[in-house]
PDB file of C-alpha atoms in Angstrom:
ATOM      1  CA  MET A   1       5.964  -0.117 -45.515  1.00 40.00           C
ATOM      2  CA  GLN A   2       8.950  -1.072 -47.681  1.00 44.00           C
ATOM      3  CA  ILE A   3      11.332  -0.649 -44.728  1.00 44.00           C
ATOM      4  CA  MET A   4       9.188  -2.924 -42.546  1.00 45.00           C
ATOM      5  CA  GLN A   5       9.021  -5.500 -45.326  1.00 46.00           C
ATOM      6  CA  GLU A   6      12.788  -5.433 -45.689  1.00 47.00           C
ATOM      7  CA  LEU A   7      13.188  -5.864 -41.926  1.00 48.00           C
ATOM      8  CA  SER A   8      10.734  -8.766 -41.741  1.00 45.00           C
ATOM      9  CA  ASP A   9      12.536 -10.481 -44.618  1.00 53.00           C
ATOM     10  CA  GLN A  10      15.832 -10.356 -42.720  1.00 71.00           C
ATOM     11  CA  ILE A  11      15.443 -10.457 -38.949  1.00 79.00           C
ATOM     12  CA  SER A  12      12.463 -11.374 -36.781  1.00 84.00           C
ATOM     13  CA  LEU A  13      11.447  -9.581 -33.604  1.00 85.00           C
ATOM     14  CA  ASP A  14      12.060 -12.804 -31.666  1.00 86.00           C
ATOM     15  CA  GLU A  15      15.655 -12.827 -32.887  1.00 88.00           C
ATOM     16  CA  LEU A  16      16.144  -9.171 -31.953  1.00 89.00           C
ATOM     17  CA  ALA A  17      14.621  -9.762 -28.504  1.00 88.00           C
ATOM     18  CA  ALA A  18      16.914 -12.744 -27.971  1.00 89.00           C
ATOM     19  CA  PHE A  19      19.992 -10.692 -28.898  1.00 91.00           C
ATOM     20  CA  VAL A  20      19.064  -7.826 -26.521  1.00 91.00           C
ATOM     21  CA  ALA A  21      18.297 -10.233 -23.677  1.00 90.00           C
ATOM     22  CA  VAL A  22      21.688 -11.929 -24.005  1.00 90.00           C
ATOM     23  CA  ALA A  23      23.472  -8.592 -24.326  1.00 89.00           C
ATOM     24  CA  GLU A  24      21.796  -7.240 -21.180  1.00 90.00           C
ATOM     25  CA  ALA A  25      22.340 -10.437 -19.148  1.00 89.00           C
ATOM     26  CA  GLY A  26      25.896 -10.978 -20.351  1.00 89.00           C
ATOM     27  CA  SER A  27      25.165 -14.696 -20.543  1.00 87.00           C
ATOM     28  CA  PHE A  28      23.081 -17.079 -22.628  1.00 89.00           C
ATOM     29  CA  ALA A  29      22.197 -19.060 -19.505  1.00 88.00           C
ATOM     30  CA  LYS A  30      21.047 -16.016 -17.523  1.00 89.00           C
ATOM     31  CA  ALA A  31      19.066 -14.657 -20.483  1.00 86.00           C
ATOM     32  CA  ALA A  32      17.448 -18.053 -20.988  1.00 87.00           C
ATOM     33  CA  GLU A  33      16.469 -18.181 -17.312  1.00 87.00           C
ATOM     34  CA  ALA A  34      15.001 -14.667 -17.437  1.00 84.00           C
ATOM     35  CA  LEU A  35      12.978 -15.423 -20.554  1.00 82.00           C
ATOM     36  CA  GLY A  36      12.059 -18.968 -19.611  1.00 83.00           C
ATOM     37  CA  ARG A  37      13.615 -20.242 -22.821  1.00 84.00           C
ATOM     38  CA  ASP A  38      16.296 -22.758 -23.713  1.00 88.00           C
ATOM     39  CA  ALA A  39      19.815 -21.305 -23.962  1.00 86.00           C
ATOM     40  CA  SER A  40      20.480 -23.191 -27.195  1.00 88.00           C
ATOM     41  CA  VAL A  41      17.460 -21.504 -28.800  1.00 89.00           C
ATOM     42  CA  LEU A  42      18.774 -18.064 -27.847  1.00 87.00           C
ATOM     43  CA  SER A  43      22.228 -18.944 -29.131  1.00 89.00           C
ATOM     44  CA  ARG A  44      20.796 -20.052 -32.450  1.00 90.00           C
ATOM     45  CA  ARG A  45      18.742 -16.881 -32.822  1.00 90.00           C
ATOM     46  CA  VAL A  46      21.648 -14.580 -32.050  1.00 91.00           C
ATOM     47  CA  SER A  47      23.783 -16.476 -34.561  1.00 91.00           C
ATOM     48  CA  GLN A  48      21.058 -15.989 -37.174  1.00 90.00           C
ATOM     49  CA  VAL A  49      21.107 -12.224 -36.552  1.00 90.00           C
ATOM     50  CA  GLU A  50      24.875 -12.137 -36.959  1.00 89.00           C
ATOM     51  CA  GLN A  51      24.743 -14.219 -40.134  1.00 90.00           C
ATOM     52  CA  ARG A  52      22.135 -11.980 -41.714  1.00 88.00           C
ATOM     53  CA  LEU A  53      24.010  -8.814 -40.798  1.00 89.00           C
ATOM     54  CA  GLY A  54      27.392 -10.282 -41.705  1.00 89.00           C
ATOM     55  CA  VAL A  55      29.050  -8.994 -38.507  1.00 91.00           C
ATOM     56  CA  ARG A  56      29.916 -10.390 -35.068  1.00 91.00           C
ATOM     57  CA  LEU A  57      27.788  -8.752 -32.370  1.00 92.00           C
ATOM     58  CA  LEU A  58      28.962 -10.757 -29.356  1.00 90.00           C
ATOM     59  CA  SER A  59      32.345 -12.004 -28.184  1.00 89.00           C
ATOM     60  CA  ARG A  60      31.813 -15.412 -26.577  1.00 85.00           C
ATOM     61  CA  THR A  61      33.937 -17.020 -23.877  1.00 77.00           C
ATOM     62  CA  THR A  62      33.268 -20.060 -21.731  1.00 69.00           C
ATOM     63  CA  ARG A  63      32.121 -17.850 -18.857  1.00 74.00           C
ATOM     64  CA  ARG A  64      30.352 -14.885 -20.431  1.00 79.00           C
ATOM     65  CA  VAL A  65      29.561 -12.975 -23.564  1.00 87.00           C
ATOM     66  CA  ALA A  66      30.310  -9.328 -24.296  1.00 90.00           C
ATOM     67  CA  LEU A  67      29.204  -6.910 -26.978  1.00 91.00           C
ATOM     68  CA  THR A  68      31.597  -6.055 -29.741  1.00 91.00           C
ATOM     69  CA  GLU A  69      31.912  -2.386 -30.694  1.00 91.00           C
ATOM     70  CA  VAL A  70      29.438  -2.757 -33.550  1.00 92.00           C
ATOM     71  CA  GLY A  71      27.304  -4.968 -31.327  1.00 90.00           C
ATOM     72  CA  ALA A  72      27.038  -2.242 -28.670  1.00 91.00           C
ATOM     73  CA  THR A  73      25.900   0.325 -31.227  1.00 92.00           C
ATOM     74  CA  TYR A  74      23.443  -2.105 -32.765  1.00 92.00           C
ATOM     75  CA  CYS A  75      22.110  -3.097 -29.331  1.00 91.00           C
ATOM     76  CA  ARG A  76      21.319   0.523 -28.396  1.00 90.00           C
ATOM     77  CA  ARG A  77      19.347   0.991 -31.622  1.00 90.00           C
ATOM     78  CA  VAL A  78      17.474  -2.279 -31.230  1.00 91.00           C
ATOM     79  CA  GLN A  79      16.650  -1.544 -27.570  1.00 88.00           C
ATOM     80  CA  ALA A  80      15.125   1.770 -28.622  1.00 85.00           C
ATOM     81  CA  LEU A  81      13.154  -0.002 -31.370  1.00 87.00           C
ATOM     82  CA  LEU A  82      11.800  -2.674 -29.021  1.00 87.00           C
ATOM     83  CA  GLU A  83      10.880  -0.079 -26.397  1.00 83.00           C
ATOM     84  CA  GLU A  84       9.026   1.936 -29.036  1.00 80.00           C
ATOM     85  CA  LEU A  85       7.140  -1.165 -30.195  1.00 83.00           C
ATOM     86  CA  ALA A  86       6.229  -2.006 -26.601  1.00 78.00           C
ATOM     87  CA  SER A  87       5.014   1.545 -26.074  1.00 69.00           C
ATOM     88  CA  ALA A  88       2.938   1.378 -29.258  1.00 72.00           C
ATOM     89  CA  SER A  89       1.389  -1.899 -28.094  1.00 74.00           C
ATOM     90  CA  ARG A  90       0.513  -0.416 -24.690  1.00 67.00           C
ATOM     91  CA  GLU A  91      -0.975   2.624 -26.370  1.00 62.00           C
ATOM     92  CA  ALA A  92      -3.101   0.439 -28.641  1.00 68.00           C
ATOM     93  CA  SER A  93      -4.271  -1.632 -25.658  1.00 66.00           C
ATOM     94  CA  ASP A  94      -5.143   1.498 -23.698  1.00 57.00           C
ATOM     95  CA  HIS A  95      -7.039   2.784 -26.738  1.00 60.00           C
ATOM     96  CA  ALA A  96      -9.060  -0.424 -26.830  1.00 63.00           C
ATOM     97  CA  ALA A  97      -9.696  -0.279 -23.094  1.00 67.00           C
ATOM     98  CA  SER A  98     -10.946   3.321 -23.397  1.00 75.00           C
ATOM     99  CA  PRO A  99     -12.386   3.510 -26.928  1.00 84.00           C
ATOM    100  CA  GLN A 100     -11.916   6.873 -28.529  1.00 87.00           C
ATOM    101  CA  GLY A 101     -11.942   8.644 -31.851  1.00 91.00           C
ATOM    102  CA  LEU A 102     -14.399   9.409 -34.633  1.00 94.00           C
ATOM    103  CA  VAL A 103     -17.088   6.948 -35.786  1.00 95.00           C
ATOM    104  CA  ARG A 104     -18.715   7.747 -39.131  1.00 95.00           C
ATOM    105  CA  VAL A 105     -22.206   6.280 -39.327  1.00 96.00           C
ATOM    106  CA  SER A 106     -24.686   6.029 -42.198  1.00 96.00           C
ATOM    107  CA  LEU A 107     -28.355   5.766 -41.168  1.00 95.00           C
ATOM    108  CA  PRO A 108     -31.711   5.474 -42.949  1.00 92.00           C
ATOM    109  CA  LEU A 109     -33.660   8.699 -42.448  1.00 90.00           C
ATOM    110  CA  THR A 110     -36.743   7.443 -40.639  1.00 90.00           C
ATOM    111  CA  PHE A 111     -35.172   4.574 -38.719  1.00 91.00           C
ATOM    112  CA  GLY A 112     -32.229   6.752 -37.690  1.00 93.00           C
ATOM    113  CA  ARG A 113     -34.456   9.544 -36.451  1.00 91.00           C
ATOM    114  CA  GLN A 114     -36.735   7.233 -34.472  1.00 89.00           C
ATOM    115  CA  TRP A 115     -34.336   4.658 -33.041  1.00 90.00           C
ATOM    116  CA  VAL A 116     -30.848   6.162 -33.073  1.00 93.00           C
ATOM    117  CA  SER A 117     -31.290   9.892 -32.416  1.00 93.00           C
ATOM    118  CA  PRO A 118     -32.752   9.413 -28.907  1.00 92.00           C
ATOM    119  CA  LEU A 119     -29.819   7.330 -27.690  1.00 92.00           C
ATOM    120  CA  LEU A 120     -27.074   9.739 -28.805  1.00 94.00           C
ATOM    121  CA  PRO A 121     -26.861  11.992 -25.699  1.00 95.00           C
ATOM    122  CA  GLY A 122     -26.575   9.023 -23.349  1.00 93.00           C
ATOM    123  CA  PHE A 123     -24.032   7.252 -25.547  1.00 94.00           C
ATOM    124  CA  LEU A 124     -21.790  10.320 -25.786  1.00 95.00           C
ATOM    125  CA  ALA A 125     -22.077  10.935 -22.027  1.00 94.00           C
ATOM    126  CA  ARG A 126     -20.918   7.375 -21.292  1.00 92.00           C
ATOM    127  CA  HIS A 127     -18.130   7.502 -23.870  1.00 93.00           C
ATOM    128  CA  PRO A 128     -16.742  11.064 -23.819  1.00 93.00           C
ATOM    129  CA  LEU A 129     -13.705  10.147 -25.934  1.00 93.00           C
ATOM    130  CA  ILE A 130     -15.827   8.989 -28.868  1.00 94.00           C
ATOM    131  CA  ARG A 131     -17.098  11.431 -31.517  1.00 95.00           C
ATOM    132  CA  LEU A 132     -19.879  10.675 -33.982  1.00 96.00           C
ATOM    133  CA  ASP A 133     -20.383  11.832 -37.558  1.00 96.00           C
ATOM    134  CA  LEU A 134     -23.891  10.757 -38.623  1.00 96.00           C
ATOM    135  CA  ARG A 135     -25.025  10.737 -42.259  1.00 95.00           C
ATOM    136  CA  PHE A 136     -28.820  10.370 -42.609  1.00 94.00           C
ATOM    137  CA  THR A 137     -29.704   9.077 -46.066  1.00 91.00           C
ATOM    138  CA  ASP A 138     -31.880   6.427 -47.707  1.00 86.00           C
ATOM    139  CA  ARG A 139     -29.510   5.941 -50.634  1.00 86.00           C
ATOM    140  CA  PHE A 140     -27.087   3.024 -50.877  1.00 85.00           C
ATOM    141  CA  VAL A 141     -23.755   3.990 -49.346  1.00 87.00           C
ATOM    142  CA  ASP A 142     -20.372   2.641 -50.471  1.00 89.00           C
ATOM    143  CA  LEU A 143     -18.715   2.225 -47.087  1.00 89.00           C
ATOM    144  CA  VAL A 144     -15.139   1.994 -48.329  1.00 85.00           C
ATOM    145  CA  ALA A 145     -15.353   4.793 -50.903  1.00 86.00           C
ATOM    146  CA  GLU A 146     -17.105   7.173 -48.494  1.00 90.00           C
ATOM    147  CA  GLY A 147     -15.070   6.325 -45.408  1.00 89.00           C
ATOM    148  CA  ILE A 148     -18.029   5.022 -43.389  1.00 93.00           C
ATOM    149  CA  ASP A 149     -17.262   2.946 -40.289  1.00 94.00           C
ATOM    150  CA  VAL A 150     -20.723   1.409 -39.984  1.00 95.00           C
ATOM    151  CA  SER A 151     -23.970   1.589 -41.910  1.00 94.00           C
ATOM    152  CA  ILE A 152     -27.276   0.677 -40.272  1.00 94.00           C
ATOM    153  CA  ARG A 153     -29.445  -0.898 -42.963  1.00 91.00           C
ATOM    154  CA  VAL A 154     -33.091  -1.963 -42.801  1.00 88.00           C
ATOM    155  CA  ALA A 155     -33.749  -4.614 -45.423  1.00 79.00           C
ATOM    156  CA  ALA A 156     -35.994  -7.532 -46.334  1.00 70.00           C
ATOM    157  CA  GLY A 157     -32.953  -9.770 -46.757  1.00 65.00           C
ATOM    158  CA  LYS A 158     -29.317  -9.931 -45.729  1.00 66.00           C
ATOM    159  CA  PRO A 159     -27.061  -7.391 -47.510  1.00 65.00           C
ATOM    160  CA  ARG A 160     -25.658  -9.029 -50.607  1.00 68.00           C
ATOM    161  CA  ASP A 161     -22.012  -7.937 -50.483  1.00 65.00           C
ATOM    162  CA  SER A 162     -20.351 -10.883 -48.749  1.00 67.00           C
ATOM    163  CA  SER A 163     -17.036  -9.026 -48.455  1.00 72.00           C
ATOM    164  CA  LEU A 164     -18.535  -6.709 -45.832  1.00 81.00           C
ATOM    165  CA  THR A 165     -18.695  -7.467 -42.124  1.00 85.00           C
ATOM    166  CA  THR A 166     -22.396  -7.840 -41.310  1.00 87.00           C
ATOM    167  CA  ARG A 167     -24.155  -8.207 -37.977  1.00 90.00           C
ATOM    168  CA  LYS A 168     -27.908  -8.688 -37.708  1.00 90.00           C
ATOM    169  CA  ILE A 169     -29.105  -6.693 -34.711  1.00 89.00           C
ATOM    170  CA  ALA A 170     -32.887  -7.055 -34.991  1.00 86.00           C
ATOM    171  CA  THR A 171     -35.739  -8.668 -36.904  1.00 87.00           C
ATOM    172  CA  TYR A 172     -38.894  -6.812 -37.849  1.00 87.00           C
ATOM    173  CA  ARG A 173     -42.185  -7.628 -39.560  1.00 85.00           C
ATOM    174  CA  ASN A 174     -44.709  -5.676 -41.573  1.00 89.00           C
ATOM    175  CA  LEU A 175     -48.263  -5.402 -40.319  1.00 92.00           C
ATOM    176  CA  LEU A 176     -51.540  -3.580 -40.976  1.00 96.00           C
ATOM    177  CA  VAL A 177     -52.508  -0.753 -38.626  1.00 97.00           C
ATOM    178  CA  ALA A 178     -55.226   1.858 -38.254  1.00 97.00           C
ATOM    179  CA  SER A 179     -56.544   4.191 -35.552  1.00 97.00           C
ATOM    180  CA  PRO A 180     -59.294   3.021 -33.187  1.00 97.00           C
ATOM    181  CA  GLY A 181     -61.388   5.970 -34.369  1.00 97.00           C
ATOM    182  CA  TYR A 182     -61.160   4.935 -38.024  1.00 97.00           C
ATOM    183  CA  LEU A 183     -62.144   1.353 -37.228  1.00 96.00           C
ATOM    184  CA  ALA A 184     -65.036   2.479 -35.025  1.00 96.00           C
ATOM    185  CA  GLU A 185     -66.376   4.507 -37.941  1.00 95.00           C
ATOM    186  CA  ARG A 186     -65.634   2.179 -40.857  1.00 95.00           C
ATOM    187  CA  GLY A 187     -65.656  -1.228 -39.225  1.00 94.00           C
ATOM    188  CA  ASN A 188     -62.924  -3.787 -38.715  1.00 93.00           C
ATOM    189  CA  PRO A 189     -62.031  -5.939 -41.758  1.00 94.00           C
ATOM    190  CA  ALA A 190     -62.361  -9.657 -41.089  1.00 93.00           C
ATOM    191  CA  THR A 191     -60.339 -10.929 -44.054  1.00 93.00           C
ATOM    192  CA  PRO A 192     -57.726  -9.454 -46.423  1.00 94.00           C
ATOM    193  CA  ALA A 193     -60.420  -9.267 -49.109  1.00 92.00           C
ATOM    194  CA  ASP A 194     -62.347  -6.831 -46.899  1.00 93.00           C
ATOM    195  CA  LEU A 195     -59.587  -4.246 -47.365  1.00 94.00           C
ATOM    196  CA  ALA A 196     -61.202  -3.445 -50.707  1.00 91.00           C
ATOM    197  CA  GLY A 197     -63.916  -1.546 -48.854  1.00 87.00           C
ATOM    198  CA  HIS A 198     -61.523   0.601 -46.823  1.00 94.00           C
ATOM    199  CA  ALA A 199     -59.463   3.742 -47.257  1.00 95.00           C
ATOM    200  CA  CYS A 200     -55.867   2.576 -47.528  1.00 96.00           C
ATOM    201  CA  LEU A 201     -52.574   4.435 -47.310  1.00 96.00           C
ATOM    202  CA  GLY A 202     -49.820   3.094 -49.560  1.00 94.00           C
ATOM    203  CA  PHE A 203     -46.041   3.401 -49.206  1.00 92.00           C
ATOM    204  CA  THR A 204     -44.526   3.623 -52.682  1.00 89.00           C
ATOM    205  CA  GLY A 205     -41.062   2.824 -51.351  1.00 81.00           C
ATOM    206  CA  TYR A 206     -42.108  -0.699 -50.440  1.00 78.00           C
ATOM    207  CA  ALA A 207     -40.587  -3.291 -52.786  1.00 76.00           C
ATOM    208  CA  ALA A 208     -43.942  -4.912 -53.661  1.00 81.00           C
ATOM    209  CA  SER A 209     -45.854  -1.630 -54.094  1.00 83.00           C
ATOM    210  CA  PRO A 210     -48.685  -1.192 -55.051  1.00 90.00           C
ATOM    211  CA  ASP A 211     -49.443  -4.720 -53.753  1.00 90.00           C
ATOM    212  CA  TRP A 212     -49.605  -5.786 -50.128  1.00 91.00           C
ATOM    213  CA  PRO A 213     -48.352  -9.413 -49.922  1.00 89.00           C
ATOM    214  CA  LEU A 214     -49.838 -10.884 -46.753  1.00 91.00           C
ATOM    215  CA  THR A 215     -49.343 -14.164 -44.962  1.00 88.00           C
ATOM    216  CA  LYS A 216     -50.830 -15.884 -41.922  1.00 89.00           C
ATOM    217  CA  GLY A 217     -49.505 -19.262 -40.988  1.00 83.00           C
ATOM    218  CA  GLY A 218     -49.370 -21.198 -44.239  1.00 81.00           C
ATOM    219  CA  ARG A 219     -51.911 -18.979 -46.003  1.00 88.00           C
ATOM    220  CA  ARG A 220     -50.817 -16.328 -48.439  1.00 90.00           C
ATOM    221  CA  GLN A 221     -52.800 -13.613 -50.109  1.00 90.00           C
ATOM    222  CA  THR A 222     -51.806 -10.585 -52.112  1.00 91.00           C
ATOM    223  CA  VAL A 223     -54.145  -7.599 -52.175  1.00 92.00           C
ATOM    224  CA  ARG A 224     -53.930  -4.433 -54.222  1.00 92.00           C
ATOM    225  CA  PRO A 225     -55.666  -1.802 -52.087  1.00 91.00           C
ATOM    226  CA  ASP A 226     -57.521   1.177 -53.484  1.00 88.00           C
ATOM    227  CA  CYS A 227     -55.371   3.825 -51.826  1.00 93.00           C
ATOM    228  CA  THR A 228     -56.729   7.250 -51.046  1.00 94.00           C
ATOM    229  CA  LEU A 229     -53.196   8.391 -50.266  1.00 95.00           C
ATOM    230  CA  VAL A 230     -49.787   7.169 -51.417  1.00 94.00           C
ATOM    231  CA  ALA A 231     -46.429   8.606 -50.452  1.00 94.00           C
ATOM    232  CA  ASP A 232     -42.740   7.763 -50.544  1.00 89.00           C
ATOM    233  CA  HIS A 233     -42.328   8.758 -46.881  1.00 89.00           C
ATOM    234  CA  SER A 234     -43.521   6.196 -44.339  1.00 90.00           C
ATOM    235  CA  GLU A 235     -43.774   8.654 -41.453  1.00 92.00           C
ATOM    236  CA  VAL A 236     -46.274  10.760 -43.416  1.00 94.00           C
ATOM    237  CA  LEU A 237     -48.501   7.719 -43.897  1.00 95.00           C
ATOM    238  CA  LEU A 238     -48.190   6.670 -40.270  1.00 96.00           C
ATOM    239  CA  ALA A 239     -49.197  10.148 -39.100  1.00 96.00           C
ATOM    240  CA  ALA A 240     -52.195  10.049 -41.449  1.00 97.00           C
ATOM    241  CA  ALA A 241     -53.206   6.674 -40.036  1.00 97.00           C
ATOM    242  CA  VAL A 242     -53.001   8.024 -36.486  1.00 97.00           C
ATOM    243  CA  GLU A 243     -55.329  10.851 -37.523  1.00 96.00           C
ATOM    244  CA  GLY A 244     -57.883   8.354 -38.828  1.00 96.00           C
ATOM    245  CA  ALA A 245     -57.243   8.629 -42.576  1.00 96.00           C
ATOM    246  CA  GLY A 246     -57.187   4.883 -43.180  1.00 96.00           C
ATOM    247  CA  ILE A 247     -55.286   1.591 -42.933  1.00 97.00           C
ATOM    248  CA  THR A 248     -51.604   1.363 -43.742  1.00 96.00           C
ATOM    249  CA  PHE A 249     -49.129  -1.492 -44.172  1.00 94.00           C
ATOM    250  CA  THR A 250     -45.971  -0.650 -42.263  1.00 92.00           C
ATOM    251  CA  ALA A 251     -43.105  -2.008 -40.176  1.00 89.00           C
ATOM    252  CA  ASP A 252     -43.532  -2.807 -36.494  1.00 88.00           C
ATOM    253  CA  TRP A 253     -40.416  -0.793 -35.639  1.00 88.00           C
ATOM    254  CA  LEU A 254     -42.068   2.307 -37.104  1.00 90.00           C
ATOM    255  CA  ALA A 255     -45.566   1.750 -35.690  1.00 92.00           C
ATOM    256  CA  GLY A 256     -44.280   0.601 -32.287  1.00 87.00           C
ATOM    257  CA  PRO A 257     -44.698   3.832 -30.281  1.00 87.00           C
ATOM    258  CA  ALA A 258     -48.224   4.413 -31.667  1.00 92.00           C
ATOM    259  CA  LEU A 259     -49.177   0.793 -30.920  1.00 92.00           C
ATOM    260  CA  ARG A 260     -47.884   1.136 -27.374  1.00 90.00           C
ATOM    261  CA  ASP A 261     -49.822   4.334 -26.639  1.00 93.00           C
ATOM    262  CA  GLY A 262     -52.981   3.046 -28.319  1.00 95.00           C
ATOM    263  CA  SER A 263     -53.216   5.637 -31.074  1.00 96.00           C
ATOM    264  CA  LEU A 264     -52.923   2.736 -33.536  1.00 97.00           C
ATOM    265  CA  VAL A 265     -54.069  -0.859 -33.324  1.00 96.00           C
ATOM    266  CA  GLU A 266     -53.224  -3.868 -35.454  1.00 95.00           C
ATOM    267  CA  VAL A 267     -55.717  -4.687 -38.209  1.00 96.00           C
ATOM    268  CA  LEU A 268     -56.234  -8.329 -39.210  1.00 94.00           C
ATOM    269  CA  PRO A 269     -53.969  -9.591 -36.399  1.00 92.00           C
ATOM    270  CA  GLY A 270     -51.632 -12.308 -37.609  1.00 87.00           C
ATOM    271  CA  TRP A 271     -51.753 -11.171 -41.212  1.00 90.00           C
ATOM    272  CA  GLY A 272     -48.410  -9.561 -41.965  1.00 83.00           C
ATOM    273  CA  GLY A 273     -45.589  -9.397 -44.444  1.00 78.00           C
ATOM    274  CA  ARG A 274     -44.541 -12.642 -46.065  1.00 66.00           C
ATOM    275  CA  GLU A 275     -40.983 -12.347 -44.847  1.00 63.00           C
ATOM    276  CA  ASP A 276     -39.488 -10.877 -41.728  1.00 70.00           C
ATOM    277  CA  GLY A 277     -37.008  -8.111 -42.432  1.00 80.00           C
ATOM    278  CA  GLY A 278     -33.788  -7.394 -40.623  1.00 87.00           C
ATOM    279  CA  VAL A 279     -31.846  -4.491 -39.217  1.00 91.00           C
ATOM    280  CA  TYR A 280     -28.168  -4.909 -39.995  1.00 92.00           C
ATOM    281  CA  ALA A 281     -24.969  -3.207 -38.951  1.00 93.00           C
ATOM    282  CA  VAL A 282     -22.732  -3.336 -42.008  1.00 92.00           C
ATOM    283  CA  MET A 283     -19.032  -2.559 -41.668  1.00 91.00           C
ATOM    284  CA  PRO A 284     -16.042  -2.453 -44.049  1.00 88.00           C
ATOM    285  CA  PRO A 285     -14.206  -5.711 -44.776  1.00 81.00           C
ATOM    286  CA  GLY A 286     -11.978  -7.089 -42.046  1.00 70.00           C
ATOM    287  CA  ARG A 287     -12.304  -9.430 -39.095  1.00 61.00           C
ATOM    288  CA  LEU A 288     -11.450  -6.875 -36.403  1.00 74.00           C
ATOM    289  CA  VAL A 289     -14.142  -4.279 -35.677  1.00 83.00           C
ATOM    290  CA  PRO A 290     -12.746  -1.297 -33.719  1.00 86.00           C
ATOM    291  CA  ALA A 291     -14.008  -1.065 -30.148  1.00 88.00           C
ATOM    292  CA  LYS A 292     -15.500   2.390 -30.738  1.00 91.00           C
ATOM    293  CA  THR A 293     -17.599   1.024 -33.628  1.00 92.00           C
ATOM    294  CA  ARG A 294     -18.587  -2.098 -31.722  1.00 91.00           C
ATOM    295  CA  LEU A 295     -19.776   0.009 -28.795  1.00 93.00           C
ATOM    296  CA  PHE A 296     -22.008   2.094 -31.038  1.00 95.00           C
ATOM    297  CA  VAL A 297     -23.536  -0.975 -32.687  1.00 94.00           C
ATOM    298  CA  ASP A 298     -24.120  -2.559 -29.259  1.00 93.00           C
ATOM    299  CA  GLU A 299     -25.897   0.606 -28.148  1.00 92.00           C
ATOM    300  CA  VAL A 300     -28.260   0.536 -31.142  1.00 92.00           C
ATOM    301  CA  ALA A 301     -28.936  -3.174 -30.640  1.00 91.00           C
ATOM    302  CA  SER A 302     -29.716  -2.655 -26.940  1.00 89.00           C
ATOM    303  CA  ALA A 303     -32.073   0.229 -27.684  1.00 84.00           C
ATOM    304  CA  ILE A 304     -33.978  -1.886 -30.192  1.00 82.00           C
ATOM    305  CA  LYS A 305     -34.189  -4.864 -27.828  1.00 78.00           C
ATOM    306  CA  ALA A 306     -35.578  -2.635 -25.094  1.00 74.00           C
ATOM    307  CA  GLY A 307     -38.199  -0.887 -27.220  1.00 66.00           C
ATOM    308  CA  TRP A 308     -39.142  -3.223 -30.076  1.00 62.00           C
ATOM    309  CA  VAL A 309     -42.782  -4.129 -30.557  1.00 50.00           C
ATOM    310  CA  ARG A 310     -43.344  -7.645 -31.873  1.00 47.00           C
TER     311      ARG A 310
END
């Protein structure tokens, strides 16, 4: 890093390229024609290189220019440097064109299992040069400290750390669901107040727990259900609801498959959570997201768009 800083402080790549072009053409005019530049600009840049080095690199006559002894040695070294830089640039471009390498991903347990796990075989088949390292956890992950390329987060609001690169890939809502069998036996509540007469299943990981804050249009109502079962695992409660144990307040992304196959139905349609939540792809600071990471995020977003229940 120090060597590159020293180089950038002294001589620019444009100046080096101008010097090599003139040396190879043997003429400022021919080099200018080849580069599509003005000969006076090339002359000025070569002079700047010589001034900074404190040596004469070219012998100039009215007809042509020739390398001095030190100029010839310097030219060979600079040619090798420019060729190496060009090769590095091509390699980087090829890497972007065919994304490859390891992507470390942090995923919430339930969301990751339901929405991300099924797409992995297809993603890896389409992108054989990409490798995935998935970390399933519901704890907050420090992306920079833990070397995570992207974290998929399900939250009621946008992630607070503004230094991170954040992309919202989906919106979800909370809703009330129960099995058709339970409702046939216990009746269908007509208002939020009617939930008091029902068996309810409460998720203790919900921010408002033990309350269920509901809204419909401009109306708002908060109920505190008498839960026959509470748990800190939403899939346990959803499975209990499918089996007819009661009504639960859950996210549409979680209840989606059961709503589609009819094993659950929405209770009090239109009454849902007060605020829509979001699914976010959160990445370390920086404007440029690597292609391999962007491809993975696009895959998750496409899967959600195709299968989301609203």
